[in-house]
Coordinates of C-alpha atoms in Angstrom, one line a residue:
M1 CA -34.8 -30.0 -60.4
Q2 CA -37.5 -27.5 -60.1
K3 CA -36.4 -23.8 -59.3
L4 CA -37.9 -22.4 -56.2
T5 CA -40.8 -19.7 -56.4
Q6 CA -42.2 -17.6 -53.7
D7 CA -45.0 -19.5 -53.1
D8 CA -42.3 -22.5 -51.8
L9 CA -40.9 -20.1 -49.3
Y10 CA -42.5 -19.7 -45.7
T11 CA -44.0 -16.3 -44.8
L12 CA -41.3 -14.9 -42.0
E13 CA -43.8 -15.3 -39.7
A14 CA -44.2 -19.2 -40.4
Y15 CA -40.6 -19.4 -40.8
A16 CA -40.1 -18.3 -37.5
R17 CA -42.3 -20.9 -35.9
E18 CA -40.5 -23.7 -38.2
R19 CA -37.2 -22.3 -38.4
A20 CA -35.5 -24.8 -35.7
A21 CA -37.3 -27.9 -36.9
F22 CA -36.5 -27.1 -40.4
R23 CA -32.8 -25.9 -39.8
A24 CA -32.6 -29.5 -38.2
R25 CA -33.7 -31.2 -41.2
V26 CA -31.4 -29.3 -44.3
L27 CA -28.2 -29.9 -42.0
E28 CA -29.8 -33.4 -41.7
H29 CA -29.8 -33.6 -45.5
K30 CA -26.3 -32.0 -45.6
K31 CA -24.5 -34.3 -44.2
A32 CA -24.7 -37.0 -47.2
R33 CA -23.9 -33.7 -49.4
I34 CA -20.7 -33.0 -48.1
V35 CA -17.2 -34.5 -50.1
H36 CA -14.1 -33.5 -48.5
V37 CA -11.7 -33.9 -50.7
G38 CA -8.0 -33.5 -48.6
A39 CA -7.7 -31.9 -45.4
H40 CA -8.7 -28.5 -46.6
V41 CA -11.4 -28.3 -49.5
T42 CA -14.8 -29.1 -49.2
L43 CA -17.7 -29.1 -51.3
V44 CA -20.9 -29.0 -50.4
F45 CA -23.3 -29.9 -53.1
E46 CA -26.4 -27.6 -53.2
D47 CA -29.9 -28.7 -53.7
R48 CA -33.6 -27.4 -53.5
L49 CA -33.5 -27.8 -49.8
T50 CA -30.2 -26.3 -49.3
V51 CA -31.3 -23.2 -51.1
Q52 CA -34.4 -22.7 -49.8
Y53 CA -32.4 -22.8 -46.3
Q54 CA -30.1 -19.8 -47.9
I55 CA -32.8 -17.9 -49.0
Q56 CA -35.3 -18.6 -45.7
E57 CA -32.3 -17.6 -43.5
M58 CA -31.1 -14.2 -45.7
L59 CA -35.0 -13.3 -45.7
R60 CA -35.0 -13.7 -42.1
V61 CA -31.7 -12.1 -41.2
E62 CA -32.5 -9.1 -43.5
R63 CA -36.1 -9.1 -42.7
I64 CA -37.3 -8.6 -46.3
F65 CA -41.0 -9.3 -47.0
E66 CA -41.8 -7.5 -49.8
P67 CA -42.3 -9.4 -53.5
A68 CA -39.6 -7.4 -54.9
G69 CA -36.9 -8.2 -52.2
I70 CA -38.2 -11.7 -52.3
A71 CA -37.9 -12.1 -55.9
E72 CA -33.8 -10.8 -56.0
E73 CA -33.1 -13.5 -53.5
L74 CA -34.7 -16.3 -55.6
A75 CA -33.1 -14.7 -58.3
A76 CA -29.5 -14.9 -56.4
Y77 CA -29.7 -18.4 -55.6
N78 CA -32.2 -20.5 -58.0
P79 CA -29.0 -20.9 -59.6
L80 CA -27.4 -23.3 -57.5
I81 CA -29.7 -25.6 -58.1
S82 CA -29.3 -28.5 -60.6
D83 CA -31.2 -28.3 -63.8
G84 CA -30.7 -32.0 -64.2
G85 CA -27.8 -32.9 -65.8
N86 CA -24.8 -31.5 -63.3
L87 CA -24.2 -31.0 -59.7
K88 CA -23.6 -27.8 -58.2
A89 CA -21.4 -27.2 -55.1
T90 CA -19.3 -24.8 -53.2
M91 CA -16.4 -24.8 -52.6
L92 CA -14.7 -24.0 -49.5
I93 CA -10.7 -23.8 -49.1
E94 CA -10.5 -24.5 -45.2
Y95 CA -7.3 -23.2 -43.1
P96 CA -7.8 -22.0 -39.5
D97 CA -5.6 -20.3 -39.1
E98 CA -6.0 -16.8 -40.9
N99 CA -2.3 -16.3 -41.8
E100 CA -1.6 -19.8 -42.7
R101 CA -5.2 -19.0 -44.8
T102 CA -3.8 -16.3 -46.5
R103 CA -0.5 -17.8 -47.9
K104 CA -2.3 -20.8 -48.8
L105 CA -4.4 -18.9 -50.9
V106 CA -1.6 -17.8 -53.0
E107 CA 0.5 -20.7 -53.1
L108 CA -3.3 -22.2 -54.3
H109 CA -4.0 -19.6 -57.3
G110 CA -6.3 -21.5 -59.8
I111 CA -7.4 -24.3 -58.0
E112 CA -10.6 -24.1 -58.9
H113 CA -10.3 -24.6 -62.3
R114 CA -8.2 -27.8 -61.3
V115 CA -11.7 -29.9 -59.8
A116 CA -12.8 -32.5 -61.9
L117 CA -15.4 -35.7 -61.1
L118 CA -14.3 -38.7 -62.2
I119 CA -17.4 -41.6 -62.9
G120 CA -15.8 -44.5 -63.8
G121 CA -13.7 -44.6 -67.2
L122 CA -15.2 -41.5 -68.8
T123 CA -13.6 -38.9 -69.9
P124 CA -13.2 -36.5 -66.7
V125 CA -15.7 -33.8 -65.8
T126 CA -14.0 -30.6 -65.2
A127 CA -15.7 -27.8 -62.9
I128 CA -17.2 -24.7 -64.1
A129 CA -16.1 -22.1 -61.8
D130 CA -17.4 -18.9 -60.5
E131 CA -19.9 -18.1 -63.6
D132 CA -21.4 -15.5 -61.5
L133 CA -18.4 -13.3 -60.9
D134 CA -14.5 -13.7 -60.9
R135 CA -13.9 -14.3 -57.0
S136 CA -9.8 -14.8 -57.7
T137 CA -7.9 -11.7 -58.2
E138 CA -4.3 -12.2 -60.4
T139 CA -2.6 -13.6 -57.5
K140 CA -4.5 -15.3 -55.3
T141 CA -7.6 -17.5 -55.3
A142 CA -10.9 -16.8 -52.8
A143 CA -11.7 -19.2 -50.1
V144 CA -14.8 -19.5 -51.6
H145 CA -15.9 -20.6 -55.0
F146 CA -19.1 -22.1 -57.0
L147 CA -18.6 -25.0 -58.9
R148 CA -20.3 -26.7 -61.7
F149 CA -19.8 -30.1 -63.2
E150 CA -22.2 -30.3 -66.9
L151 CA -22.2 -34.2 -67.0
D152 CA -23.3 -35.5 -70.8
P153 CA -26.0 -38.5 -70.6
A154 CA -23.4 -41.1 -70.2
H155 CA -22.1 -39.6 -67.1
V156 CA -25.3 -39.8 -65.4
A157 CA -26.3 -43.0 -67.0
A158 CA -23.0 -44.3 -65.1
F159 CA -23.1 -42.0 -61.8
A160 CA -25.3 -44.5 -59.6
G161 CA -23.5 -47.6 -60.2
S162 CA -20.2 -46.5 -60.9
E163 CA -17.3 -45.7 -58.6
V164 CA -17.3 -41.4 -58.7
V165 CA -14.1 -39.7 -57.2
F166 CA -13.8 -36.0 -56.9
A167 CA -9.8 -35.1 -57.6
I168 CA -8.3 -31.9 -57.3
D169 CA -5.0 -31.9 -59.0
H170 CA -2.7 -28.6 -58.8
P171 CA 0.7 -28.1 -57.7
A172 CA 0.0 -26.9 -54.4
Y173 CA -2.9 -29.0 -53.4
S174 CA -3.5 -33.1 -54.6
A175 CA -6.2 -34.8 -53.4
R176 CA -8.6 -37.3 -54.0
Q177 CA -11.9 -38.7 -52.5
M178 CA -14.3 -41.3 -53.7
L179 CA -17.7 -41.2 -52.8
S180 CA -19.5 -43.0 -50.4
A181 CA -22.6 -45.2 -51.7
A182 CA -24.8 -43.2 -49.4
V183 CA -23.3 -39.7 -50.5
R184 CA -23.5 -41.0 -54.2
A185 CA -27.1 -41.9 -54.0
A186 CA -27.8 -38.4 -52.1
L187 CA -26.0 -36.7 -55.4
A188 CA -27.8 -38.9 -57.9
D189 CA -31.2 -36.9 -56.6
D190 CA -30.3 -34.0 -58.6
F191 CA -30.3 -35.7 -62.0
D192 CA -34.3 -36.2 -61.6

């Protein structure tokens, strides 16, 4: 999947005009790119459109319009776009109650290394977590992680026509979620 360039982005003025329609388009697009694995973990699969939205929002909020600042945002967010043989996701650990969340993040230490993609009967693909920086401490995990699932050609070939499951196998959290045909089709676009 092609990385974004400055030419792909709206100017601040154009984005102000287009923001409502663009946001609605992205939110609709994201619906087929969200996977809930159990009650408290959500994987949001990023692609070129979702990353463009994140960049546009950062430029808007920070009022960034100079080329150097835009280049910094592109450099920060472009790595979230699939390279064609992988899937990239933001993993959210969600507990609405702050006290429970604090306790659970200690219990779930290391969970980001226990997420796997299962495609048919092929070898599981374990997520590579937080390549940009460590988000966890020695005693607790973070509530947000960035995951990359690196697939070999056999996994890519089997993805669209096989049962696909995301699984978490952690002593304090075990869950599996089989993908619907719609989500599988949406994520398969990342392999183009």
